[in-house]
């Protein structure tokens, strides 16, 4: 599947993220979803052991995802993406359950953390483009009662993102200040990506 009927290159999103897929769809792009098999924890553990910064780990994971998928889609533009959350030198992952989500939010409460989002585009094993962007978010000092009510209301949605929140929903109530691009916070530096795709005939002029 080298190109669409209109002659534009096929787009593939190497991800299982419903948020990233929705961002592309709302921007008018049609992408095939192909979730790669990547041991993210192994990559992060190696990064921690080697003292690699969070943005380099996000870039490595984004490219690894794209490279794992590109062989299944000849001539397609394959988008890999990853996001890291860092607070005072600690990296946070998606929580495994409600208790882990509560612990994460308590650790972030009243502090400023950084979200690093990276996108990499690969075609036939060749990296064509990448972009790293960062945002800083400061959580307010919410009460324990508010935290428990928040977790009750969002349910399993708290388990679908690093930090246990979605800024586009009830998660906005957790914050005092946000500095950075909205799409980057959601997990994809979308505007630079759209610019690259337009140059390569995969976007709207």
Tab-separated table of C-alpha atoms in Angstrom:
chain	number	residue	atom	x	y	z
A	1	UNK	CA	0.000	0.000	0.000
A	2	UNK	CA	2.311	2.716	-1.220
A	3	UNK	CA	-0.150	5.571	-1.622
A	4	UNK	CA	-3.799	6.497	-1.444
A	5	UNK	CA	-6.114	6.650	-4.434
A	6	UNK	CA	-5.544	10.395	-4.682
A	7	UNK	CA	-1.787	9.915	-4.946
A	8	UNK	CA	-0.941	11.054	-1.438
A	9	UNK	CA	1.382	8.825	0.580
A	10	UNK	CA	-0.164	6.380	3.006
A	11	UNK	CA	0.030	7.498	6.633
A	12	UNK	CA	0.557	5.001	9.432
A	13	UNK	CA	0.435	5.798	13.131
A	14	UNK	CA	2.676	3.368	15.006
A	15	UNK	CA	0.679	3.605	18.194
A	16	UNK	CA	-2.279	2.299	20.123
A	17	UNK	CA	-3.012	5.743	21.563
A	18	UNK	CA	-6.613	6.745	20.992
A	19	UNK	CA	-5.717	10.343	21.843
A	20	UNK	CA	-3.048	10.615	19.127
A	21	UNK	CA	-5.307	8.884	16.599
A	22	UNK	CA	-8.110	11.323	17.408
A	23	UNK	CA	-5.782	14.314	16.999
A	24	UNK	CA	-4.829	13.214	13.480
A	25	UNK	CA	-8.434	12.445	12.566
A	26	UNK	CA	-9.692	15.818	13.810
A	27	UNK	CA	-6.952	17.495	11.792
A	28	UNK	CA	-8.392	15.862	8.667
A	29	UNK	CA	-5.832	13.094	8.235
A	30	UNK	CA	-6.546	9.433	7.640
A	31	UNK	CA	-3.970	7.122	9.173
A	32	UNK	CA	-3.710	3.372	9.512
A	33	UNK	CA	-3.223	2.384	13.144
A	34	UNK	CA	-0.570	-0.264	13.714
A	35	UNK	CA	0.529	-0.759	17.307
A	36	UNK	CA	4.153	-1.871	17.592
A	37	UNK	CA	5.449	-4.433	20.064
A	38	UNK	CA	7.995	-2.432	22.057
A	39	UNK	CA	9.271	-3.072	25.574
A	40	UNK	CA	9.124	0.554	26.699
A	41	UNK	CA	10.137	-0.255	30.253
A	42	UNK	CA	13.358	-1.899	29.065
A	43	UNK	CA	14.280	1.214	27.077
A	44	UNK	CA	13.504	3.479	30.031
A	45	UNK	CA	15.489	1.326	32.446
A	46	UNK	CA	18.483	1.437	30.111
A	47	UNK	CA	18.091	5.202	29.806
A	48	UNK	CA	18.018	5.661	33.578
A	49	UNK	CA	21.073	3.439	34.026
A	50	UNK	CA	23.017	5.419	31.422
A	51	UNK	CA	21.896	8.825	32.683
A	52	UNK	CA	20.095	9.641	29.437
A	53	UNK	CA	17.756	12.676	29.622
A	54	UNK	CA	14.018	12.222	29.276
A	55	UNK	CA	13.815	13.896	25.855
A	56	UNK	CA	16.394	11.463	24.422
A	57	UNK	CA	14.400	8.512	25.754
A	58	UNK	CA	11.190	9.879	24.225
A	59	UNK	CA	12.984	10.259	20.883
A	60	UNK	CA	14.453	6.754	21.055
A	61	UNK	CA	11.063	5.218	21.832
A	62	UNK	CA	9.278	7.198	19.101
A	63	UNK	CA	11.782	6.046	16.483
A	64	UNK	CA	11.792	2.469	17.726
A	65	UNK	CA	7.997	2.310	17.384
A	66	UNK	CA	8.118	3.696	13.849
A	67	UNK	CA	10.941	1.352	12.812
A	68	UNK	CA	9.070	-1.685	14.147
A	69	UNK	CA	6.069	-0.839	11.967
A	70	UNK	CA	7.654	0.563	8.787
A	71	UNK	CA	8.586	-2.861	7.401
A	72	UNK	CA	4.894	-3.763	7.249
A	73	UNK	CA	4.009	-0.667	5.209
A	74	UNK	CA	6.348	-0.126	2.225
A	75	UNK	CA	6.594	3.506	1.042
A	76	UNK	CA	4.244	4.709	3.774
A	77	UNK	CA	5.026	7.613	6.084
A	78	UNK	CA	5.089	5.988	9.503
A	79	UNK	CA	4.634	8.219	12.559
A	80	UNK	CA	6.096	7.080	15.853
A	81	UNK	CA	5.455	9.093	19.009
A	82	UNK	CA	6.216	8.983	22.689
A	83	UNK	CA	5.779	11.139	25.769
A	84	UNK	CA	7.752	11.334	29.000
A	85	UNK	CA	6.736	12.981	32.272
A	86	UNK	CA	9.537	14.167	34.546
A	87	UNK	CA	9.225	15.801	37.947
A	88	UNK	CA	12.267	16.671	40.060
A	89	UNK	CA	14.343	14.047	38.274
A	90	UNK	CA	11.740	11.272	38.578
A	91	UNK	CA	10.104	9.727	35.490
A	92	UNK	CA	6.444	8.766	35.676
A	93	UNK	CA	4.702	6.065	33.633
A	94	UNK	CA	1.051	5.290	33.047
A	95	UNK	CA	-0.334	4.070	36.388
A	96	UNK	CA	-1.236	0.395	36.596
A	97	UNK	CA	-4.297	0.879	38.806
A	98	UNK	CA	-6.245	3.423	40.848
A	99	UNK	CA	-3.862	3.192	43.809
A	100	UNK	CA	-0.882	3.941	41.550
A	101	UNK	CA	-2.772	6.850	39.956
A	102	UNK	CA	-3.493	8.288	43.405
A	103	UNK	CA	0.147	7.944	44.444
A	104	UNK	CA	1.283	9.705	41.242
A	105	UNK	CA	-1.089	12.617	41.707
A	106	UNK	CA	-0.031	13.012	45.337
A	107	UNK	CA	3.612	13.080	44.206
A	108	UNK	CA	2.828	15.762	41.599
A	109	UNK	CA	0.512	17.858	43.799
A	110	UNK	CA	1.765	21.397	44.319
A	111	UNK	CA	4.763	20.868	42.014
A	112	UNK	CA	5.758	21.755	38.462
A	113	UNK	CA	6.463	18.857	36.129
A	114	UNK	CA	7.582	18.630	32.519
A	115	UNK	CA	5.960	16.755	29.649
A	116	UNK	CA	8.238	15.894	26.730
A	117	UNK	CA	6.551	14.778	23.509
A	118	UNK	CA	8.412	13.509	20.459
A	119	UNK	CA	7.294	12.483	16.983
A	120	UNK	CA	9.455	10.706	14.420
A	121	UNK	CA	8.516	10.007	10.792
A	122	UNK	CA	10.109	7.032	9.047
A	123	UNK	CA	9.732	5.673	5.513
A	124	UNK	CA	11.192	2.279	4.578
A	125	UNK	CA	13.524	2.358	7.559
A	126	UNK	CA	14.858	5.856	6.895
A	127	UNK	CA	14.180	8.572	9.458
A	128	UNK	CA	12.922	11.610	7.567
A	129	UNK	CA	11.978	13.980	10.374
A	130	UNK	CA	11.592	14.366	14.102
A	131	UNK	CA	10.409	16.968	16.563
A	132	UNK	CA	10.743	17.224	20.342
A	133	UNK	CA	8.612	19.695	22.273
A	134	UNK	CA	8.196	20.383	25.974
A	135	UNK	CA	5.524	21.791	28.254
A	136	UNK	CA	5.565	22.717	31.946
A	137	UNK	CA	2.533	22.149	34.130
A	138	UNK	CA	2.003	23.170	37.741
A	139	UNK	CA	-0.529	21.272	39.821
A	140	UNK	CA	-2.449	23.120	42.494
A	141	UNK	CA	-2.544	21.965	46.101
A	142	UNK	CA	-5.874	20.148	45.846
A	143	UNK	CA	-7.291	18.366	48.876
A	144	UNK	CA	-7.292	14.612	49.433
A	145	UNK	CA	-11.095	14.716	49.227
A	146	UNK	CA	-10.951	16.379	45.810
A	147	UNK	CA	-8.403	13.807	44.634
A	148	UNK	CA	-10.609	10.886	45.621
A	149	UNK	CA	-13.642	12.482	43.980
A	150	UNK	CA	-11.614	13.112	40.816
A	151	UNK	CA	-10.515	9.470	40.644
A	152	UNK	CA	-14.094	8.316	41.212
A	153	UNK	CA	-15.323	10.445	38.319
A	154	UNK	CA	-12.616	9.673	35.750
A	155	UNK	CA	-12.439	5.946	36.491
A	156	UNK	CA	-10.145	3.963	34.191
A	157	UNK	CA	-9.357	7.078	32.139
A	158	UNK	CA	-6.788	7.883	34.827
A	159	UNK	CA	-4.815	4.836	33.647
A	160	UNK	CA	-4.508	5.898	30.004
A	161	UNK	CA	-1.904	8.640	30.308
A	162	UNK	CA	1.275	9.465	32.183
A	163	UNK	CA	0.415	11.552	35.213
A	164	UNK	CA	-3.080	10.043	35.476
A	165	UNK	CA	-4.852	13.006	33.897
A	166	UNK	CA	-6.256	14.322	30.622
A	167	UNK	CA	-5.943	18.089	30.446
A	168	UNK	CA	-8.764	18.263	27.892
A	169	UNK	CA	-11.222	16.919	30.456
A	170	UNK	CA	-11.709	16.906	34.210
A	171	UNK	CA	-7.939	16.807	34.608
A	172	UNK	CA	-7.870	20.557	33.990
A	173	UNK	CA	-9.211	20.956	37.529
A	174	UNK	CA	-5.909	19.630	38.878
A	175	UNK	CA	-3.841	22.517	37.574
A	176	UNK	CA	-2.824	25.992	38.619
A	177	UNK	CA	-0.699	26.898	35.585
A	178	UNK	CA	0.180	25.435	32.184
A	179	UNK	CA	2.993	26.621	29.918
A	180	UNK	CA	3.278	24.950	26.548
A	181	UNK	CA	1.525	23.782	23.420
A	182	UNK	CA	-1.810	22.056	24.012
A	183	UNK	CA	-1.165	19.295	21.466
A	184	UNK	CA	2.243	18.593	22.965
A	185	UNK	CA	0.561	18.115	26.315
A	186	UNK	CA	-1.825	15.621	24.727
A	187	UNK	CA	1.159	13.642	23.458
A	188	UNK	CA	2.009	14.818	19.943
A	189	UNK	CA	3.744	17.953	18.569
A	190	UNK	CA	0.927	18.174	16.048
A	191	UNK	CA	1.479	21.523	14.323
A	192	UNK	CA	5.114	20.857	13.316
A	193	UNK	CA	4.058	17.365	12.211
A	194	UNK	CA	1.290	18.777	10.021
A	195	UNK	CA	3.805	21.152	8.448
A	196	UNK	CA	6.124	18.269	7.579
A	197	UNK	CA	3.275	16.189	6.166
A	198	UNK	CA	2.085	19.048	3.953
A	199	UNK	CA	5.556	19.303	2.409
A	200	UNK	CA	5.377	15.583	1.643
A	201	UNK	CA	1.936	15.716	0.073
A	202	UNK	CA	0.104	14.171	2.999
A	203	UNK	CA	-1.693	17.241	4.326
A	204	UNK	CA	-3.969	20.040	3.260
A	205	UNK	CA	-2.288	22.953	1.442
